[in-house]
CSV table of C-alpha atoms in Angstrom, one decimal:
chain,number,residue,atom,x,y,z
A,30,MET,CA,-4.9,261.1,-39.3
A,31,GLU,CA,-8.6,261.8,-39.4
A,32,GLN,CA,-11.3,259.2,-39.2
A,33,LEU,CA,-14.9,259.6,-40.2
A,34,LEU,CA,-16.8,257.7,-37.5
A,35,ASN,CA,-20.0,255.9,-38.4
A,36,THR,CA,-23.5,256.7,-37.3
A,37,LEU,CA,-25.6,253.7,-36.2
A,38,TYR,CA,-29.3,254.1,-37.2
A,39,VAL,CA,-31.7,252.0,-35.2
A,40,MET,CA,-35.0,251.9,-36.9
A,41,THR,CA,-36.6,248.6,-35.9
A,42,GLN,CA,-39.5,249.3,-33.7
A,43,GLY,CA,-39.2,247.6,-30.2
A,44,ALA,CA,-35.4,247.3,-30.6
A,45,TYR,CA,-33.3,247.4,-27.4
A,46,VAL,CA,-29.8,248.9,-27.5
A,47,ARG,CA,-27.5,247.8,-24.7
A,48,LEU,CA,-23.8,247.6,-23.9
A,49,ASP,CA,-21.9,244.4,-23.3
A,50,HIS,CA,-18.5,245.4,-22.1
A,51,GLU,CA,-17.2,247.6,-25.0
A,52,THR,CA,-19.6,246.1,-27.6
A,53,LEU,CA,-22.9,247.7,-28.4
A,54,LYS,CA,-25.7,245.2,-29.1
A,55,VAL,CA,-29.1,245.8,-30.7
A,56,GLU,CA,-31.6,243.2,-29.7
A,57,VAL,CA,-35.1,242.5,-31.1
A,58,GLU,CA,-37.4,240.3,-29.1
A,59,GLY,CA,-34.4,239.0,-27.1
A,60,SER,CA,-32.3,238.1,-30.1
A,61,THR,CA,-29.1,240.1,-31.0
A,62,GLN,CA,-29.5,241.5,-34.5
A,63,VAL,CA,-26.5,243.8,-34.6
A,64,GLN,CA,-23.3,244.1,-32.6
A,65,VAL,CA,-20.5,246.6,-33.1
A,66,PRO,CA,-17.5,247.8,-31.0
A,67,LEU,CA,-18.6,251.1,-29.4
A,68,HIS,CA,-15.4,252.9,-30.4
A,69,HIS,CA,-16.2,252.4,-34.0
A,70,LEU,CA,-19.3,254.7,-33.7
A,71,GLY,CA,-19.4,258.5,-33.8
A,72,GLY,CA,-23.1,258.6,-32.8
A,73,ILE,CA,-26.4,256.7,-32.6
A,74,ILE,CA,-29.7,257.8,-34.1
A,75,CYS,CA,-32.9,256.1,-32.9
A,76,LEU,CA,-36.2,256.4,-34.8
A,77,GLY,CA,-39.5,255.8,-33.0
A,78,ASN,CA,-40.0,253.1,-30.4
A,79,VAL,CA,-36.4,252.2,-29.6
A,80,LEU,CA,-35.2,251.6,-26.1
A,81,ILE,CA,-31.6,252.4,-25.0
A,82,SER,CA,-30.0,251.3,-21.8
A,83,PRO,CA,-28.5,253.7,-19.2
A,84,GLY,CA,-25.1,252.0,-19.8
A,85,VAL,CA,-25.1,253.1,-23.5
A,86,ILE,CA,-26.2,256.6,-22.5
A,87,HIS,CA,-23.5,257.0,-19.9
A,88,ALA,CA,-20.7,255.6,-22.1
A,89,CYS,CA,-21.7,257.9,-25.0
A,90,ALA,CA,-21.9,261.0,-22.7
A,91,ASP,CA,-18.5,260.2,-21.3
A,92,ASP,CA,-16.9,259.9,-24.7
A,93,GLY,CA,-18.7,262.8,-26.4
A,94,ARG,CA,-20.6,260.5,-28.7
A,95,PHE,CA,-24.1,261.8,-29.6
A,96,ILE,CA,-27.4,260.0,-29.2
A,97,VAL,CA,-30.3,261.5,-31.1
A,98,MET,CA,-34.0,260.5,-30.7
A,99,LEU,CA,-36.3,261.0,-33.7
A,100,ASP,CA,-39.9,260.0,-33.8
A,101,HIS,CA,-41.2,257.4,-36.2
A,102,VAL,CA,-41.4,259.9,-39.1
A,103,GLY,CA,-38.0,261.4,-38.6
A,104,ARG,CA,-38.8,264.5,-36.5
A,105,PHE,CA,-36.2,265.5,-34.0
A,106,LYS,CA,-37.4,264.9,-30.4
A,107,ALA,CA,-34.3,264.9,-28.2
A,108,ARG,CA,-30.5,264.7,-28.1
A,109,VAL,CA,-28.4,263.3,-25.3
A,110,VAL,CA,-25.2,265.2,-24.6
A,111,GLY,CA,-22.6,264.9,-21.8
A,112,PRO,CA,-21.2,267.7,-19.6
A,113,THR,CA,-20.4,271.1,-21.3
A,114,THR,CA,-16.9,271.0,-22.7
A,115,GLY,CA,-14.8,273.2,-24.9
A,116,ASN,CA,-13.0,276.5,-24.4
A,117,VAL,CA,-15.1,279.0,-22.5
A,118,LEU,CA,-13.1,281.8,-24.2
A,119,LEU,CA,-14.3,280.6,-27.6
A,120,ARG,CA,-17.9,280.7,-26.4
A,121,ARG,CA,-17.3,284.2,-25.0
A,122,ALA,CA,-16.0,285.3,-28.4
A,123,GLN,CA,-19.0,283.6,-30.1
A,124,HIS,CA,-21.4,285.7,-27.9
A,125,LYS,CA,-19.4,288.9,-28.4
A,126,ALA,CA,-19.5,288.5,-32.2
A,127,LEU,CA,-23.4,288.4,-31.9
A,128,ASP,CA,-23.3,291.9,-30.4
A,129,ASP,CA,-21.1,293.2,-33.3
A,130,SER,CA,-23.4,294.0,-36.2
A,131,GLN,CA,-20.6,294.0,-38.7
A,132,LYS,CA,-19.2,290.6,-37.6
A,133,THR,CA,-22.7,289.2,-37.6
A,134,LEU,CA,-23.3,290.6,-41.1
A,135,ALA,CA,-20.0,289.2,-42.5
A,136,ILE,CA,-20.5,285.7,-41.1
A,137,ALA,CA,-24.2,285.5,-42.2
A,138,ARG,CA,-23.3,286.9,-45.7
A,139,ASN,CA,-20.7,284.2,-46.2
A,140,LEU,CA,-22.9,281.4,-45.0
A,141,VAL,CA,-25.6,282.5,-47.5
A,142,ALA,CA,-23.0,282.9,-50.2
A,143,GLY,CA,-22.0,279.2,-49.7
A,144,LYS,CA,-25.6,278.1,-49.7
A,145,ILE,CA,-26.4,279.9,-53.0
A,146,ARG,CA,-23.2,278.8,-54.8
A,147,ASN,CA,-23.8,275.2,-53.8
A,148,ALA,CA,-27.5,275.4,-54.9
A,149,ARG,CA,-26.3,276.9,-58.2
A,150,THR,CA,-23.8,274.0,-58.7
A,151,ILE,CA,-26.6,271.5,-58.3
A,152,VAL,CA,-28.9,273.4,-60.7
A,153,LEU,CA,-26.1,273.6,-63.4
A,154,ARG,CA,-25.4,269.9,-63.0
A,155,GLY,CA,-29.1,269.2,-63.5
A,156,ALA,CA,-29.1,271.4,-66.6
A,157,ARG,CA,-26.2,269.4,-68.1
A,158,GLU,CA,-28.0,266.1,-67.3
A,159,ALA,CA,-31.5,267.3,-68.4
A,160,GLU,CA,-33.2,265.1,-71.0
A,161,GLU,CA,-35.6,267.8,-72.2
A,162,LYS,CA,-34.5,271.1,-73.8
A,163,GLU,CA,-37.2,272.9,-71.8
A,164,ASP,CA,-35.8,271.6,-68.5
A,165,GLU,CA,-32.3,272.6,-69.5
A,166,ALA,CA,-33.4,276.1,-70.4
A,167,GLY,CA,-35.4,276.5,-67.2
A,168,LEU,CA,-32.6,275.3,-65.0
A,169,ARG,CA,-30.0,277.6,-66.7
A,170,GLU,CA,-32.5,280.5,-66.1
A,171,THR,CA,-32.6,279.5,-62.4
A,172,ALA,CA,-28.8,279.4,-62.3
A,173,ASN,CA,-28.7,283.0,-63.7
A,174,ARG,CA,-31.2,284.2,-61.1
A,175,LEU,CA,-29.1,282.6,-58.4
A,176,ALA,CA,-26.0,284.4,-59.8
A,177,CYS,CA,-28.0,287.7,-59.5
A,178,SER,CA,-28.7,286.9,-55.9
A,179,LEU,CA,-25.0,286.4,-55.2
A,180,SER,CA,-24.3,289.9,-56.8
A,181,HIS,CA,-27.0,291.5,-54.5
A,182,LEU,CA,-25.5,289.6,-51.5
A,183,GLU,CA,-22.1,291.1,-52.1
A,184,ARG,CA,-23.6,294.6,-51.8
A,185,SER,CA,-25.8,293.8,-48.8
A,186,THR,CA,-25.2,296.1,-45.8
A,187,ALA,CA,-27.7,294.7,-43.2
A,188,ILE,CA,-28.5,291.3,-41.7
A,189,GLU,CA,-32.2,291.7,-42.6
A,190,GLU,CA,-31.1,292.3,-46.2
A,191,VAL,CA,-29.0,289.1,-46.2
A,192,ARG,CA,-32.0,287.1,-44.8
A,193,GLY,CA,-34.2,288.5,-47.5
A,194,ILE,CA,-31.8,287.5,-50.3
A,195,GLU,CA,-31.5,284.1,-48.7
A,196,GLY,CA,-35.2,283.6,-48.7
A,197,GLU,CA,-35.6,284.8,-52.3
A,198,ALA,CA,-32.8,282.5,-53.5
A,199,ALA,CA,-34.4,279.5,-51.7
A,200,ARG,CA,-37.7,280.2,-53.5
A,201,THR,CA,-36.0,280.5,-56.8
A,202,TYR,CA,-34.2,277.2,-56.3
A,203,PHE,CA,-37.3,275.3,-55.2
A,204,SER,CA,-39.4,276.8,-58.1
A,205,SER,CA,-37.4,274.7,-60.5
A,206,PHE,CA,-36.7,271.7,-58.3
A,207,ALA,CA,-39.2,269.6,-60.3
A,208,ARG,CA,-36.9,270.0,-63.3
A,209,LEU,CA,-34.1,268.2,-61.5
A,210,ILE,CA,-36.4,265.1,-61.2
A,211,ARG,CA,-36.1,262.8,-64.2
A,212,ALA,CA,-37.9,259.7,-63.1
A,213,ASP,CA,-41.6,259.3,-62.2
A,214,ARG,CA,-42.4,263.0,-62.1
A,215,ALA,CA,-46.1,262.3,-61.6
A,216,ALA,CA,-45.3,260.8,-58.2
A,217,PHE,CA,-42.4,263.1,-57.1
A,218,THR,CA,-43.2,266.6,-58.4
A,219,PRO,CA,-43.1,268.8,-55.3
A,220,LYS,CA,-46.0,271.2,-54.5
A,221,GLY,CA,-43.7,274.0,-53.3
A,222,ARG,CA,-41.7,273.5,-50.1
A,223,THR,CA,-44.0,272.2,-47.3
A,224,ARG,CA,-43.0,271.3,-43.7
A,225,ARG,CA,-44.6,270.3,-40.5
A,226,PRO,CA,-46.1,268.2,-42.0
A,227,PRO,CA,-44.7,267.6,-45.5
A,228,ARG,CA,-47.6,267.3,-48.0
A,229,ASP,CA,-46.0,265.3,-50.8
A,230,ARG,CA,-43.3,262.6,-51.3
A,231,ILE,CA,-40.4,264.8,-52.3
A,232,ASN,CA,-41.0,267.1,-49.2
A,233,ALA,CA,-41.2,264.1,-47.0
A,234,LEU,CA,-37.9,262.8,-48.3
A,235,LEU,CA,-36.2,266.2,-48.0
A,236,SER,CA,-37.5,266.8,-44.4
A,237,PHE,CA,-36.1,263.4,-43.3
A,238,LEU,CA,-32.7,264.2,-44.9
A,239,TYR,CA,-32.6,267.7,-43.4
A,240,ALA,CA,-33.1,266.2,-39.9
A,241,LEU,CA,-30.1,264.0,-40.5
A,242,VAL,CA,-27.9,267.0,-41.8
A,243,LEU,CA,-29.0,269.1,-38.8
A,244,THR,CA,-27.9,266.3,-36.4
A,245,ASP,CA,-24.5,266.2,-38.0
A,246,CYS,CA,-24.2,270.0,-37.8
A,247,LEU,CA,-25.2,270.0,-34.1
A,248,ALA,CA,-22.4,267.5,-33.5
A,249,ALA,CA,-19.9,269.6,-35.5
A,250,ALA,CA,-20.7,272.7,-33.5
A,251,GLU,CA,-20.5,271.0,-30.2
A,252,GLY,CA,-17.4,269.1,-31.2
A,253,VAL,CA,-15.3,272.3,-31.5
A,254,GLY,CA,-16.8,273.8,-28.3
A,255,LEU,CA,-19.3,276.2,-29.9
A,256,ASP,CA,-22.7,276.9,-28.5
A,257,PRO,CA,-25.1,275.4,-31.1
A,258,GLN,CA,-27.9,277.9,-30.0
A,259,VAL,CA,-25.9,281.1,-30.8
A,260,GLY,CA,-26.1,281.7,-34.5
A,261,TYR,CA,-25.8,284.7,-36.8
A,262,LEU,CA,-28.0,284.1,-39.8
A,263,HIS,CA,-30.9,282.5,-37.8
A,264,THR,CA,-32.5,284.6,-35.1
A,265,LEU,CA,-32.3,283.4,-31.5
A,266,ARG,CA,-35.2,281.6,-30.0
A,267,PRO,CA,-35.4,279.5,-26.8
A,268,GLY,CA,-34.4,275.9,-27.7
A,269,ARG,CA,-33.6,276.7,-31.3
A,270,PRO,CA,-30.1,275.5,-32.5
A,271,ALA,CA,-29.5,278.6,-34.5
A,272,LEU,CA,-25.8,278.0,-35.1
A,273,ALA,CA,-26.4,274.4,-36.3
A,274,LEU,CA,-29.1,275.8,-38.6
A,275,ASP,CA,-26.5,278.4,-39.9
A,276,LEU,CA,-23.9,275.6,-40.6
A,277,MET,CA,-26.6,273.5,-42.2
A,278,GLU,CA,-27.4,276.0,-45.0
A,279,GLU,CA,-24.1,275.2,-46.8
A,280,PHE,CA,-24.9,271.5,-46.8
A,281,ARG,CA,-28.7,271.3,-47.6
A,282,THR,CA,-28.2,270.9,-51.3
A,283,VAL,CA,-24.9,269.0,-51.1
A,284,LEU,CA,-25.8,266.4,-48.5
A,285,ALA,CA,-29.6,266.2,-48.6
A,286,ASP,CA,-30.9,267.4,-52.0
A,287,ARG,CA,-28.3,265.4,-53.9
A,288,VAL,CA,-29.1,262.2,-52.1
A,289,ALA,CA,-32.9,262.8,-52.6
A,290,LEU,CA,-32.5,263.4,-56.3
A,291,THR,CA,-30.2,260.4,-56.8
A,292,LEU,CA,-32.6,258.1,-55.0
A,293,VAL,CA,-35.5,259.2,-57.1
A,294,ASN,CA,-33.8,259.4,-60.4
A,295,ARG,CA,-32.2,256.0,-60.0
A,296,ARG,CA,-35.7,254.7,-58.8
A,297,GLN,CA,-34.1,253.4,-55.5
A,298,ILE,CA,-37.0,255.3,-53.9
A,299,THR,CA,-40.5,254.7,-55.2
A,300,PRO,CA,-44.0,255.6,-54.1
A,301,ASP,CA,-44.2,252.4,-52.2
A,302,HIS,CA,-41.6,253.8,-49.7
A,303,PHE,CA,-44.2,256.4,-48.5
A,304,GLU,CA,-47.4,256.5,-46.6
A,305,GLU,CA,-50.1,259.2,-46.5
A,306,ARG,CA,-51.7,260.0,-43.2
A,307,PRO,CA,-55.2,261.5,-42.5
A,308,GLY,CA,-55.1,265.2,-43.1
A,309,GLY,CA,-52.8,264.9,-46.2
A,310,SER,CA,-49.4,264.6,-44.5
A,311,VAL,CA,-46.9,262.3,-46.2
A,312,TYR,CA,-44.0,260.4,-44.6
A,313,LEU,CA,-41.5,257.8,-45.4
A,314,ASN,CA,-42.3,254.3,-44.2
A,315,ASP,CA,-39.9,252.0,-42.4
A,316,SER,CA,-38.3,250.6,-45.6
A,317,GLY,CA,-38.1,254.1,-47.1
A,318,ARG,CA,-36.3,255.5,-44.1
A,319,ARG,CA,-33.9,252.5,-44.1
A,320,GLU,CA,-33.1,253.1,-47.8
A,321,VAL,CA,-32.5,256.8,-47.3
A,322,ALA,CA,-30.3,256.4,-44.2
A,323,VAL,CA,-28.0,253.9,-46.0
A,324,ALA,CA,-27.7,256.3,-49.0
A,325,TYR,CA,-27.0,259.3,-46.7
A,326,GLN,CA,-24.3,257.4,-44.9
A,327,LYS,CA,-22.7,256.4,-48.3
A,328,ARG,CA,-22.9,260.0,-49.5
A,329,LYS,CA,-20.9,261.1,-46.4
A,330,GLN,CA,-18.2,258.7,-47.3
A,331,GLU,CA,-17.6,260.3,-50.7
A,332,THR,CA,-14.5,262.5,-50.9
A,333,VAL,CA,-14.4,266.0,-52.1
A,334,THR,CA,-11.7,268.6,-52.1
A,335,HIS,CA,-12.1,271.4,-49.6
A,336,PRO,CA,-11.7,274.8,-51.4
A,337,LEU,CA,-9.6,276.4,-48.6
A,338,LEU,CA,-7.6,273.4,-47.3
A,339,GLU,CA,-7.1,272.1,-50.9
A,340,ARG,CA,-7.1,268.4,-49.8
A,341,ALA,CA,-9.6,265.6,-50.3
A,342,GLU,CA,-11.8,264.8,-47.3
A,343,PRO,CA,-14.9,262.7,-46.8
A,344,LEU,CA,-18.0,264.8,-47.4
A,345,GLY,CA,-19.2,263.9,-43.9
A,346,MET,CA,-16.2,265.7,-42.4
A,347,MET,CA,-17.0,269.0,-44.0
A,348,PRO,CA,-19.5,270.2,-41.3
A,349,HIS,CA,-16.8,269.6,-38.7
A,350,ILE,CA,-14.2,271.4,-40.8
A,351,GLN,CA,-16.5,274.4,-41.3
A,352,ALA,CA,-17.2,274.5,-37.6
A,353,ARG,CA,-13.5,274.7,-36.9
A,354,LEU,CA,-13.0,277.4,-39.5
A,355,LEU,CA,-15.9,279.4,-37.8
A,356,ALA,CA,-14.2,279.0,-34.4
A,357,ARG,CA,-10.9,280.3,-35.9
A,358,THR,CA,-12.8,283.2,-37.4
A,359,LEU,CA,-14.3,284.1,-34.0
A,360,ARG,CA,-10.9,283.9,-32.3
A,361,GLY,CA,-9.5,286.3,-34.9
A,362,ASP,CA,-7.2,283.7,-36.6
A,363,LEU,CA,-9.0,284.2,-39.9
A,364,PRO,CA,-10.1,287.6,-41.3
A,365,GLU,CA,-13.5,286.2,-42.4
A,366,TYR,CA,-15.5,283.0,-42.4
A,367,PRO,CA,-14.7,281.0,-45.6
A,368,PRO,CA,-17.9,279.2,-46.7
A,369,PHE,CA,-17.8,275.6,-48.1
A,370,THR,CA,-18.1,275.6,-51.8
A,371,TYR,CA,-19.0,272.3,-53.5
A,372,ARG,CA,-17.4,271.6,-56.9
């Protein structure tokens, strides 16, 4: 039996997280606001000025439970992990695959194929739900261009070519992202894809959600004993979680974009959930982050059928399943990495 453990998000500034025997307590100004048995949690994410006791850190490290520290706008700052675990032979196979150009190409190509197919699914769904003929036509044109990208991808013979196709497909997808927004377009039309810092509300929303998806993909990679810094699509850089970024590509649209669009189109997120900083950067405020975190956690509880396993699983389990399938590919148990395709 598999269990999808919950993630505790601590967002109240000045909160103190401590352990009372096997119960985790969150206190604000000396008063306990939340308490939950520690074994019910898969991880803890703290945003901003949140204190966490050594007892909680030690217990989470011992059990392989992650603790992630984000700053007050959701940018990743630190992650607490315990001793290195996992099979050293798996990590050796992971490193050897990086030196094999054909294996690297095959894994990266399938990762990008999963990303483009899932983006195309979101676009086609948007076309079916479009209220304006112009939006429907524009989205179907985008879906056709993404299909062309998939055709080019199948014929790619070099990793640089795969990265180029991935970049072009991403630009195609975001060029019609505004057509997927049906409520309050004046407030939520994106001005292209902007990061560090986001320059509009939809980019602020997406950046926050992508940070949450990346955290889950990091946990998935480490959970099966893979080195999250050794990836195949993303180039290696000191401190960069290249493999977690690789795994994340299949889930950007499924886990993050879908949540963002649902929140906006259902008017659960409004302009009042954002704040603009000097210099033109835009971020979610406290109530906005709380609304998004709840929606993201609910999204992870939704069940979908895995295309290879052909059984229903919570969406939040999919990064963990894909990490296991990648590990099996690296060991030689599977002929190639099967990407996750959302239906």
